């Protein structure tokens, strides 16, 4: 397996555009585009704030390679085990945590409103994204994305990624 | 009737400033300023996501010229048929959809929190703005604004515009 | 007592970075950093929209010097009279209200989601920040910060600052 080389750390503006495009796809689809925001070798994780603060590696959802992201999409699209719903992500400011030789780590607070097809609407999730982004052929991508939820009482059947 | 000519498509930054000013007026008034954010010949529409996805032209609210916007304001200010309340709009990122010779189309996710005078607060609306903006004498204005609500169960008596 | 001299009004971008850092500390701690966002001689106030509109000077919380901010932090950290919870602030756009010789006045809409340790999550507050910011040794700081809450029905035991 060849290892991708990324030769510069993205700017915060590039990372922010990635986040805007990413949440747009989660909110409006197509969900099959979701994996395209990640590098081939990647990490996607949903965890809770309490786990993070206790340094517990427990995850609610974990995908540690690209194929698993596609599996997830297929499960969501095919299985249809959950009631259809819409997401609406609202992002607050992005803060750059640190820059490495080839990547940038950033943190962004967000909330997600969920609307069921019958019209019922609720504040579904609040938390932060902790992201490592890289530049790959002039496109900004997530090498690692951790969704840290403020609430530990999350719907255990989170079907669509956040 | 003379037709206004707009000779350049606004930048995303100019459109964003317009959105910030627009939501400020909805949240803090005066509501009589609301029509001044639109071109003389304009379209303002509130619809639902389900209608949009089915390409149904159904609107919850529709104003297709400037006079109708003022009629709407007058109805809200004079009639007082609804319980007084405050709005608070929170905008997420704006994405440019396309640029024409004289206008820019953009999309912006938003939520709106409503607070009644007795202090009761709720997540009132979530959705997106789909806007066509133009420059008119160095001011950025909406030529067309479609408010697409995620929920189809909206208060049928939406009195104040969103 | 010497009076600090601030020789330029901050840009909106500098003020926005201050707001991002400020809400980050409220959301993720340490709360002891909270007073460091204010000038030595400062004003921090929480009030309601109805009070503001009636020009009533009533405040829910008031600190008119730096020492009071530290007292507040100590009260929160030591007393532990309230149930532990997390905040998550989401900011909408910042609008510059006016610029003086040495400061900038700005307004920013926000919401705050509160999550209790048992996982219960609610829309806790909506409103706006009205801030006067100055530059002090290349750091942007609040000289005055007024939190105007849309709802007058706020938890009277607001322990953590907003």
Tab-separated table of C-alpha atoms in Angstrom:
chain	number	residue	atom	x	y	z
A	1	UNK	CA	0.000	0.000	0.000
A	2	UNK	CA	1.404	3.359	-0.961
A	3	UNK	CA	1.163	6.128	1.550
A	4	UNK	CA	-0.190	9.481	0.391
A	5	UNK	CA	2.103	12.447	0.891
A	6	UNK	CA	0.612	15.804	1.737
A	7	UNK	CA	3.024	18.637	1.359
A	8	UNK	CA	1.411	21.594	3.086
A	9	UNK	CA	-0.949	22.351	5.958
A	10	UNK	CA	-4.242	23.847	4.757
A	11	UNK	CA	-5.307	27.371	5.713
A	12	UNK	CA	-8.203	27.869	8.104
A	13	UNK	CA	-10.241	29.352	5.233
A	14	UNK	CA	-9.770	26.186	3.143
A	15	UNK	CA	-10.733	24.030	6.119
A	16	UNK	CA	-13.822	26.148	6.698
A	17	UNK	CA	-14.926	25.722	3.092
A	18	UNK	CA	-14.513	21.966	3.543
A	19	UNK	CA	-16.711	22.085	6.650
A	20	UNK	CA	-19.385	24.089	4.820
A	21	UNK	CA	-19.389	21.601	1.937
A	22	UNK	CA	-19.349	18.633	4.326
A	23	UNK	CA	-22.345	19.779	6.373
A	24	UNK	CA	-24.154	20.678	3.155
A	25	UNK	CA	-23.883	17.066	1.973
A	26	UNK	CA	-25.057	15.720	5.343
A	27	UNK	CA	-28.027	18.091	5.259
A	28	UNK	CA	-29.003	17.872	1.612
A	29	UNK	CA	-27.288	14.816	0.195
A	30	UNK	CA	-26.332	12.857	-1.713
A	31	UNK	CA	-24.978	10.855	1.201
A	32	UNK	CA	-22.818	8.876	-1.229
A	33	UNK	CA	-20.637	12.007	-1.429
A	34	UNK	CA	-19.880	11.811	2.280
A	35	UNK	CA	-16.773	9.560	2.013
A	36	UNK	CA	-15.277	11.823	-0.668
A	37	UNK	CA	-14.471	14.403	2.029
A	38	UNK	CA	-11.960	12.019	3.624
A	39	UNK	CA	-8.493	10.851	2.682
A	40	UNK	CA	-8.043	7.240	1.614
A	41	UNK	CA	-6.479	6.368	4.956
A	42	UNK	CA	-8.652	8.128	7.508
A	43	UNK	CA	-10.373	8.115	10.854
A	44	UNK	CA	-13.991	9.069	11.535
A	45	UNK	CA	-15.276	8.814	15.041
A	46	UNK	CA	-18.292	9.911	17.095
A	47	UNK	CA	-17.738	10.043	20.825
A	48	UNK	CA	-19.046	11.964	23.836
A	49	UNK	CA	-17.541	14.790	25.794
A	50	UNK	CA	-17.507	12.745	28.978
A	51	UNK	CA	-15.526	9.992	27.240
A	52	UNK	CA	-13.086	12.525	25.843
A	53	UNK	CA	-12.556	14.195	29.205
A	54	UNK	CA	-11.856	10.853	30.844
A	55	UNK	CA	-9.563	9.903	27.937
A	56	UNK	CA	-11.738	6.897	27.257
A	57	UNK	CA	-11.338	5.574	23.724
A	58	UNK	CA	-14.985	4.529	23.546
A	59	UNK	CA	-16.697	5.533	20.311
A	60	UNK	CA	-20.355	5.583	19.320
A	61	UNK	CA	-19.396	5.209	15.692
A	62	UNK	CA	-15.955	4.437	14.272
A	63	UNK	CA	-14.665	4.155	10.725
A	64	UNK	CA	-10.920	3.838	10.374
A	65	UNK	CA	-10.644	3.520	6.626
A	66	UNK	CA	-12.353	4.698	3.483
A	67	UNK	CA	-14.139	1.416	2.782
A	68	UNK	CA	-15.869	1.584	6.146
A	69	UNK	CA	-17.251	5.009	5.278
A	70	UNK	CA	-18.813	3.567	2.130
A	71	UNK	CA	-20.160	0.611	4.105
A	72	UNK	CA	-21.814	3.081	6.426
A	73	UNK	CA	-23.433	4.944	3.554
A	74	UNK	CA	-24.683	1.711	2.051
A	75	UNK	CA	-26.135	0.633	5.384
A	76	UNK	CA	-27.974	3.922	5.703
A	77	UNK	CA	-29.235	3.959	2.122
A	78	UNK	CA	-30.133	0.294	1.814
A	79	UNK	CA	-31.193	-0.836	5.236
A	80	UNK	CA	-33.635	1.965	5.917
A	81	UNK	CA	-34.026	0.746	9.446
A	82	UNK	CA	-34.714	4.204	10.769
A	83	UNK	CA	-37.452	6.728	10.204
A	84	UNK	CA	-36.578	9.206	7.433
A	85	UNK	CA	-35.420	12.598	8.643
A	86	UNK	CA	-33.545	15.723	7.679
A	87	UNK	CA	-30.519	17.232	9.384
A	88	UNK	CA	-29.642	20.933	9.528
A	89	UNK	CA	-26.156	21.728	10.784
A	90	UNK	CA	-25.278	25.167	12.109
A	91	UNK	CA	-21.584	25.919	12.568
A	92	UNK	CA	-20.040	28.430	14.924
A	93	UNK	CA	-16.464	29.698	14.554
A	94	UNK	CA	-13.528	27.492	13.667
A	95	UNK	CA	-10.390	27.728	15.803
A	96	UNK	CA	-7.030	26.437	14.633
A	97	UNK	CA	-5.525	24.188	17.296
A	98	UNK	CA	-2.136	23.504	15.723
A	99	UNK	CA	-0.348	23.114	12.433
A	100	UNK	CA	1.952	20.232	11.535
A	101	UNK	CA	4.273	19.922	8.531
A	102	UNK	CA	1.460	18.634	6.326
A	103	UNK	CA	-1.805	19.131	8.202
A	104	UNK	CA	-3.906	21.522	10.277
A	105	UNK	CA	-5.900	20.617	13.384
A	106	UNK	CA	-9.054	22.630	13.970
A	107	UNK	CA	-12.034	22.690	16.245
A	108	UNK	CA	-15.549	23.878	15.362
A	109	UNK	CA	-18.643	24.049	17.573
A	110	UNK	CA	-21.869	22.932	15.932
A	111	UNK	CA	-25.470	22.044	16.554
A	112	UNK	CA	-27.671	19.789	14.456
A	113	UNK	CA	-31.452	20.142	14.192
A	114	UNK	CA	-33.363	17.038	13.123
A	115	UNK	CA	-36.721	17.209	11.364
A	116	UNK	CA	-38.839	14.111	10.835
A	117	UNK	CA	-40.967	13.796	7.710
A	118	UNK	CA	-44.104	14.450	9.756
A	119	UNK	CA	-42.656	17.883	10.551
A	120	UNK	CA	-41.501	17.276	14.123
A	121	UNK	CA	-38.307	19.211	14.775
A	122	UNK	CA	-35.800	18.935	17.605
A	123	UNK	CA	-32.359	19.996	18.696
A	124	UNK	CA	-30.714	16.646	17.986
A	125	UNK	CA	-27.042	17.207	18.742
A	126	UNK	CA	-24.629	19.815	20.075
A	127	UNK	CA	-20.892	19.457	20.246
A	128	UNK	CA	-17.693	20.078	18.379
A	129	UNK	CA	-15.748	18.755	15.447
A	130	UNK	CA	-12.061	18.128	16.053
A	131	UNK	CA	-10.563	17.774	12.595
A	132	UNK	CA	-7.209	17.121	11.032
A	133	UNK	CA	-7.253	18.382	7.464
A	134	UNK	CA	-4.730	17.978	4.666
A	135	UNK	CA	-4.381	19.164	1.066
A	136	UNK	CA	-4.637	16.434	-1.559
A	137	UNK	CA	-4.239	17.575	-5.182
A	138	UNK	CA	-5.538	21.048	-4.326
A	139	UNK	CA	-8.531	19.692	-2.426
A	140	UNK	CA	-8.847	20.028	1.322
A	141	UNK	CA	-9.799	16.701	2.986
A	142	UNK	CA	-10.313	15.249	6.457
A	143	UNK	CA	-7.566	12.856	7.527
A	144	UNK	CA	-9.215	12.550	10.889
A	145	UNK	CA	-12.588	13.762	12.125
A	146	UNK	CA	-13.817	13.324	15.687
A	147	UNK	CA	-17.371	14.362	16.499
A	148	UNK	CA	-17.519	15.073	20.222
A	149	UNK	CA	-21.128	15.205	21.421
A	150	UNK	CA	-21.962	17.211	24.540
A	151	UNK	CA	-24.686	14.754	25.477
A	152	UNK	CA	-24.052	11.157	26.436
A	153	UNK	CA	-27.714	10.365	25.901
A	154	UNK	CA	-27.593	10.068	22.165
A	155	UNK	CA	-29.962	8.099	20.052
A	156	UNK	CA	-28.122	4.750	19.976
A	157	UNK	CA	-29.419	4.214	16.501
A	158	UNK	CA	-27.648	7.179	14.932
A	159	UNK	CA	-27.938	6.104	11.362
A	160	UNK	CA	-26.721	9.091	9.375
A	161	UNK	CA	-23.248	10.411	10.183
A	162	UNK	CA	-22.873	13.822	11.807
B	1	UNK	CA	-42.235	50.367	-16.308
B	2	UNK	CA	-38.495	50.685	-16.618
B	3	UNK	CA	-36.421	47.642	-15.920
B	4	UNK	CA	-33.471	48.019	-13.561
B	5	UNK	CA	-30.088	47.043	-14.941
B	6	UNK	CA	-27.538	45.431	-12.661
B	7	UNK	CA	-24.095	45.328	-14.111
B	8	UNK	CA	-22.122	42.990	-11.882
B	9	UNK	CA	-22.641	39.922	-9.738
B	10	UNK	CA	-22.039	40.627	-6.026
B	11	UNK	CA	-19.244	38.932	-4.106
B	12	UNK	CA	-20.087	36.357	-1.453
B	13	UNK	CA	-18.802	38.768	1.213
B	14	UNK	CA	-21.243	41.475	0.075
B	15	UNK	CA	-24.087	38.965	0.055
B	16	UNK	CA	-23.154	37.819	3.537
B	17	UNK	CA	-23.236	41.387	4.841
B	18	UNK	CA	-26.713	41.727	3.309
B	19	UNK	CA	-27.824	38.551	5.108
B	20	UNK	CA	-26.437	39.818	8.421
B	21	UNK	CA	-28.250	43.140	8.005
B	22	UNK	CA	-31.436	41.402	6.854
B	23	UNK	CA	-31.656	39.039	9.819
B	24	UNK	CA	-30.782	41.916	12.139
B	25	UNK	CA	-33.868	43.815	10.966
B	26	UNK	CA	-36.090	40.742	11.341
B	27	UNK	CA	-34.764	40.213	14.855
B	28	UNK	CA	-34.604	43.783	16.091
B	29	UNK	CA	-36.680	45.862	13.713
B	30	UNK	CA	-37.896	48.153	12.450
B	31	UNK	CA	-39.879	45.783	10.276
B	32	UNK	CA	-40.639	48.653	7.896
B	33	UNK	CA	-36.997	48.310	6.764
B	34	UNK	CA	-37.610	44.750	5.596
B	35	UNK	CA	-38.728	45.622	2.033
B	36	UNK	CA	-35.681	47.857	1.533
B	37	UNK	CA	-33.496	44.731	1.237
B	38	UNK	CA	-35.246	43.764	-2.007
B	39	UNK	CA	-35.102	45.091	-5.551
B	40	UNK	CA	-38.167	46.882	-6.915
B	41	UNK	CA	-39.107	43.866	-8.999
B	42	UNK	CA	-38.575	40.914	-6.680
B	43	UNK	CA	-39.718	37.556	-5.405
B	44	UNK	CA	-40.049	36.514	-1.755
B	45	UNK	CA	-41.296	33.078	-0.987
B	46	UNK	CA	-41.541	30.718	2.007
B	47	UNK	CA	-41.927	27.064	1.129
B	48	UNK	CA	-41.073	23.669	2.608
B	49	UNK	CA	-38.323	21.257	1.788
B	50	UNK	CA	-40.789	18.560	0.842
B	51	UNK	CA	-42.459	20.901	-1.661
B	52	UNK	CA	-39.081	21.863	-3.109
B	53	UNK	CA	-37.966	18.262	-3.473
B	54	UNK	CA	-41.181	17.363	-5.274
B	55	UNK	CA	-40.850	20.506	-7.415
B	56	UNK	CA	-44.210	21.684	-6.146
B	57	UNK	CA	-44.682	25.428	-6.562
B	58	UNK	CA	-46.759	25.643	-3.383
B	59	UNK	CA	-45.757	28.532	-1.116
B	60	UNK	CA	-46.636	29.318	2.471
B	61	UNK	CA	-46.037	32.995	1.834
B	62	UNK	CA	-45.473	34.692	-1.519
B	63	UNK	CA	-44.702	38.288	-2.460
B	64	UNK	CA	-43.792	38.871	-6.090
B	65	UNK	CA	-43.339	42.619	-6.034
B	66	UNK	CA	-42.192	45.376	-3.734
B	67	UNK	CA	-45.687	46.639	-2.906
B	68	UNK	CA	-46.658	43.227	-1.572
B	69	UNK	CA	-43.718	43.324	0.830
B	70	UNK	CA	-44.981	46.627	2.217
B	71	UNK	CA	-48.512	45.215	2.436
B	72	UNK	CA	-47.105	42.371	4.481
B	73	UNK	CA	-45.347	44.748	6.868
B	74	UNK	CA	-48.504	46.799	7.275
B	75	UNK	CA	-50.555	43.698	7.982
B	76	UNK	CA	-48.085	42.635	10.663
B	77	UNK	CA	-47.795	46.076	12.236
B	78	UNK	CA	-51.452	47.060	12.071
B	79	UNK	CA	-53.439	43.904	12.394
B	80	UNK	CA	-51.700	42.549	15.463
B	81	UNK	CA	-53.584	39.319	15.129
B	82	UNK	CA	-50.772	37.313	16.634
B	83	UNK	CA	-49.137	37.233	20.016
B	84	UNK	CA	-46.064	39.491	20.191
B	85	UNK	CA	-42.757	37.661	19.952
B	86	UNK	CA	-39.080	38.069	19.170
B	87	UNK	CA	-37.056	36.229	16.558
B	88	UNK	CA	-33.363	35.380	16.778
B	89	UNK	CA	-31.766	34.147	13.564
B	90	UNK	CA	-28.526	32.208	13.595
B	91	UNK	CA	-26.785	31.766	10.245
B	92	UNK	CA	-24.392	29.022	9.259
B	93	UNK	CA	-22.056	29.303	6.267
B	94	UNK	CA	-23.055	30.747	2.909
B	95	UNK	CA	-22.262	28.747	-0.217
B	96	UNK	CA	-22.230	30.309	-3.661
B	97	UNK	CA	-24.357	28.223	-6.028
B	98	UNK	CA	-23.684	30.063	-9.289
B	99	UNK	CA	-22.900	33.438	-10.751
B	100	UNK	CA	-24.732	35.007	-13.681
B	101	UNK	CA	-23.786	38.126	-15.655
B	102	UNK	CA	-25.459	40.401	-13.134
B	103	UNK	CA	-26.327	38.319	-10.071
B	104	UNK	CA	-25.100	35.705	-7.610
B	105	UNK	CA	-27.107	32.757	-6.292
B	106	UNK	CA	-26.294	31.634	-2.773
B	107	UNK	CA	-27.549	29.260	-0.149
B	108	UNK	CA	-27.343	29.725	3.624
B	109	UNK	CA	-28.522	27.389	6.392
B	110	UNK	CA	-30.269	29.075	9.300
B	111	UNK	CA	-32.307	28.478	12.401
B	112	UNK	CA	-34.708	30.889	14.062
B	113	UNK	CA	-35.476	30.897	17.785
B	114	UNK	CA	-38.766	32.487	18.806
B	115	UNK	CA	-39.322	34.021	22.240
B	116	UNK	CA	-42.781	35.062	23.423
B	117	UNK	CA	-43.149	38.098	25.662
B	118	UNK	CA	-43.871	35.803	28.623
B	119	UNK	CA	-40.368	34.399	28.165
B	120	UNK	CA	-41.211	31.094	26.511
B	121	UNK	CA	-38.551	30.209	23.975
B	122	UNK	CA	-38.557	27.605	21.210
B	123	UNK	CA	-36.700	26.484	18.142
B	124	UNK	CA	-39.202	27.914	15.677
B	125	UNK	CA	-37.697	27.240	12.277
B	126	UNK	CA	-34.756	25.527	10.600
B	127	UNK	CA	-33.988	25.605	6.934
B	128	UNK	CA	-32.100	27.434	4.251
B	129	UNK	CA	-32.214	30.666	2.319
B	130	UNK	CA	-31.783	30.364	-1.441
B	131	UNK	CA	-31.050	33.898	-2.609
B	132	UNK	CA	-30.362	35.712	-5.827
B	133	UNK	CA	-28.543	38.937	-5.032
B	134	UNK	CA	-27.649	41.885	-7.269
B	135	UNK	CA	-25.806	45.175	-6.869
B	136	UNK	CA	-27.946	48.290	-7.140
B	137	UNK	CA	-26.122	51.605	-6.810
B	138	UNK	CA	-23.406	50.027	-4.656
B	139	UNK	CA	-25.936	48.285	-2.406
B	140	UNK	CA	-26.398	44.543	-2.401
B	141	UNK	CA	-30.101	43.545	-2.630
B	142	UNK	CA	-32.229	40.425	-2.937
B	143	UNK	CA	-33.819	39.996	-6.350
B	144	UNK	CA	-35.219	36.683	-5.213
B	145	UNK	CA	-35.333	35.059	-1.796
B	146	UNK	CA	-36.747	31.602	-1.106
B	147	UNK	CA	-37.001	30.445	2.478
B	148	UNK	CA	-37.049	26.645	2.444
B	149	UNK	CA	-38.237	25.285	5.788
B	150	UNK	CA	-37.184	21.788	6.842
B	151	UNK	CA	-40.476	21.239	8.621
B	152	UNK	CA	-43.828	21.070	6.868
B	153	UNK	CA	-45.575	21.575	10.187
B	154	UNK	CA	-45.148	25.314	10.402
B	155	UNK	CA	-47.358	27.657	12.292
B	156	UNK	CA	-49.907	28.470	9.568
B	157	UNK	CA	-50.167	31.948	10.993
B	158	UNK	CA	-46.579	32.969	10.324
B	159	UNK	CA	-47.037	36.655	10.715
B	160	UNK	CA	-43.517	38.050	10.595
B	161	UNK	CA	-41.377	37.157	7.592
B	162	UNK	CA	-38.359	34.906	8.036
C	1	UNK	CA	-5.009	54.154	39.937
C	2	UNK	CA	-3.537	54.600	36.488
C	3	UNK	CA	-5.906	54.614	33.570
C	4	UNK	CA	-5.078	52.362	30.645
C	5	UNK	CA	-4.726	54.069	27.285
C	6	UNK	CA	-5.838	52.262	24.158
C	7	UNK	CA	-4.616	53.852	20.995
C	8	UNK	CA	-6.611	52.229	18.226
C	9	UNK	CA	-10.024	50.734	17.627
C	10	UNK	CA	-9.837	46.998	16.864
C	11	UNK	CA	-10.921	45.589	13.516
C	12	UNK	CA	-14.059	43.465	13.302
C	13	UNK	CA	-11.887	40.420	12.511
C	14	UNK	CA	-9.891	40.892	15.734
C	15	UNK	CA	-13.119	41.283	17.707
C	16	UNK	CA	-14.524	38.143	16.132
C	17	UNK	CA	-11.449	36.140	17.106
C	18	UNK	CA	-11.903	37.422	20.665
C	19	UNK	CA	-15.527	36.243	20.617
C	20	UNK	CA	-14.516	32.805	19.332
C	21	UNK	CA	-11.879	32.460	22.056
C	22	UNK	CA	-14.266	33.803	24.707
C	23	UNK	CA	-17.081	31.368	23.915
C	24	UNK	CA	-14.534	28.551	23.690
C	25	UNK	CA	-13.480	29.187	27.294
C	26	UNK	CA	-17.100	29.334	28.471
C	27	UNK	CA	-17.819	26.054	26.693
C	28	UNK	CA	-14.652	24.135	27.451
C	29	UNK	CA	-12.918	25.946	30.273
C	30	UNK	CA	-10.903	26.667	32.228
C	31	UNK	CA	-13.346	29.188	33.648
C	32	UNK	CA	-10.475	30.912	35.450
C	33	UNK	CA	-9.486	32.257	32.011
C	34	UNK	CA	-12.783	34.090	31.681
C	35	UNK	CA	-11.672	37.347	33.371
C	36	UNK	CA	-8.571	37.525	31.161
C	37	UNK	CA	-10.785	38.535	28.225
C	38	UNK	CA	-11.644	41.826	29.937
C	39	UNK	CA	-9.726	45.033	30.554
C	40	UNK	CA	-8.749	45.876	34.119
C	41	UNK	CA	-11.492	48.482	34.359
C	42	UNK	CA	-14.495	46.827	32.759
C	43	UNK	CA	-18.213	46.202	32.737
C	44	UNK	CA	-19.927	42.817	32.374
C	45	UNK	CA	-23.675	42.691	32.488
C	46	UNK	CA	-26.492	40.236	31.729
C	47	UNK	CA	-29.871	41.811	31.130
C	48	UNK	CA	-33.057	41.079	29.180
C	49	UNK	CA	-34.322	42.484	25.942
C	50	UNK	CA	-37.430	43.849	27.601
C	51	UNK	CA	-35.299	45.752	30.121
C	52	UNK	CA	-33.127	47.127	27.354
C	53	UNK	CA	-36.085	48.258	25.275
C	54	UNK	CA	-37.590	50.058	28.257
C	55	UNK	CA	-34.169	51.540	29.076
C	56	UNK	CA	-34.312	49.907	32.467
C	57	UNK	CA	-30.879	49.541	34.055
C	58	UNK	CA	-31.866	46.284	35.771
C	59	UNK	CA	-29.267	43.543	35.427
C	60	UNK	CA	-29.441	39.826	36.122
C	61	UNK	CA	-25.699	39.754	36.681
C	62	UNK	CA	-23.331	42.712	36.973
C	63	UNK	CA	-19.569	42.946	37.382
C	64	UNK	CA	-18.104	46.410	37.068
C	65	UNK	CA	-14.466	45.639	37.719
C	66	UNK	CA	-11.945	42.894	37.192
C	67	UNK	CA	-11.962	41.670	40.790
C	68	UNK	CA	-15.696	40.993	40.582
C	69	UNK	CA	-15.139	38.765	37.568
C	70	UNK	CA	-12.682	36.687	39.591
C	71	UNK	CA	-15.111	36.593	42.515
C	72	UNK	CA	-17.709	35.232	40.144
C	73	UNK	CA	-15.376	32.504	38.910
C	74	UNK	CA	-14.484	31.545	42.454
C	75	UNK	CA	-18.146	31.374	43.427
C	76	UNK	CA	-18.855	29.073	40.504
C	77	UNK	CA	-15.824	26.847	41.062
C	78	UNK	CA	-15.959	26.656	44.844
C	79	UNK	CA	-19.596	26.860	45.791
C	80	UNK	CA	-20.879	24.233	43.412
C	81	UNK	CA	-24.409	25.159	44.286
C	82	UNK	CA	-25.720	24.201	40.878
C	83	UNK	CA	-25.896	20.960	38.969
C	84	UNK	CA	-22.882	20.484	36.685
C	85	UNK	CA	-23.545	21.233	33.051
C	86	UNK	CA	-21.908	22.082	29.745
C	87	UNK	CA	-22.554	25.092	27.544
C	88	UNK	CA	-22.246	25.226	23.766
C	89	UNK	CA	-22.356	28.689	22.228
C	90	UNK	CA	-23.196	29.198	18.573
C	91	UNK	CA	-22.480	32.642	17.140
C	92	UNK	CA	-24.138	34.258	14.155
C	93	UNK	CA	-22.629	37.234	12.319
C	94	UNK	CA	-20.985	40.176	14.045
C	95	UNK	CA	-22.059	43.680	13.020
C	96	UNK	CA	-19.976	46.738	13.814
C	97	UNK	CA	-22.141	49.380	15.473
C	98	UNK	CA	-19.644	52.234	15.706
C	99	UNK	CA	-15.982	53.016	16.100
C	100	UNK	CA	-14.553	55.477	18.595
C	101	UNK	CA	-10.997	56.842	18.794
C	102	UNK	CA	-9.827	53.822	20.789
C	103	UNK	CA	-12.591	51.226	20.698
C	104	UNK	CA	-15.099	49.390	18.516
C	105	UNK	CA	-18.700	48.595	19.428
C	106	UNK	CA	-20.126	45.426	17.967
C	107	UNK	CA	-23.200	43.273	18.200
C	108	UNK	CA	-23.383	39.493	17.764
C	109	UNK	CA	-26.423	37.205	17.916
C	110	UNK	CA	-25.898	33.940	19.762
C	111	UNK	CA	-27.619	30.919	21.208
C	112	UNK	CA	-26.389	28.719	24.020
C	113	UNK	CA	-27.275	25.031	24.372
C	114	UNK	CA	-26.968	23.564	27.858
C	115	UNK	CA	-26.318	19.873	28.474
C	116	UNK	CA	-26.605	18.361	31.933
C	117	UNK	CA	-24.292	15.537	32.950
C	118	UNK	CA	-27.177	13.066	32.659
C	119	UNK	CA	-27.335	13.961	28.961
C	120	UNK	CA	-30.403	16.200	28.985
C	121	UNK	CA	-29.966	18.981	26.455
C	122	UNK	CA	-31.906	22.205	25.988
C	123	UNK	CA	-31.847	25.529	24.221
C	124	UNK	CA	-30.823	27.519	27.264
C	125	UNK	CA	-30.403	31.071	26.004
C	126	UNK	CA	-30.811	33.187	22.875
C	127	UNK	CA	-29.862	36.805	22.542
C	128	UNK	CA	-27.091	39.114	21.556
C	129	UNK	CA	-23.750	40.367	22.794
C	130	UNK	CA	-23.234	44.122	22.696
C	131	UNK	CA	-19.493	44.589	23.129
C	132	UNK	CA	-17.001	47.410	23.330
C	133	UNK	CA	-13.576	46.074	22.464
C	134	UNK	CA	-10.162	47.691	22.697
C	135	UNK	CA	-6.586	46.731	21.848
C	136	UNK	CA	-4.270	46.271	24.816
C	137	UNK	CA	-0.665	45.367	24.003
C	138	UNK	CA	-1.717	43.686	20.754
C	139	UNK	CA	-4.499	41.716	22.434
C	140	UNK	CA	-8.139	42.465	21.784
C	141	UNK	CA	-10.173	42.724	25.028
C	142	UNK	CA	-13.684	43.539	26.187
C	143	UNK	CA	-13.965	46.895	27.937
C	144	UNK	CA	-17.695	46.401	28.176
C	145	UNK	CA	-19.854	43.365	27.469
C	146	UNK	CA	-23.638	43.336	27.738
C	147	UNK	CA	-25.442	40.034	27.284
C	148	UNK	CA	-29.007	40.823	26.227
C	149	UNK	CA	-31.237	37.776	26.622
C	150	UNK	CA	-34.376	37.489	24.485
C	151	UNK	CA	-36.217	35.729	27.272
C	152	UNK	CA	-37.078	37.315	30.587
C	153	UNK	CA	-37.721	33.876	32.053
C	154	UNK	CA	-34.130	32.948	32.704
C	155	UNK	CA	-32.920	30.553	35.293
C	156	UNK	CA	-32.434	32.951	38.220
C	157	UNK	CA	-29.541	30.822	39.344
C	158	UNK	CA	-27.381	31.392	36.309
C	159	UNK	CA	-24.119	30.296	37.763
C	160	UNK	CA	-21.752	30.272	34.840
C	161	UNK	CA	-21.397	33.492	32.865
C	162	UNK	CA	-22.679	33.632	29.290
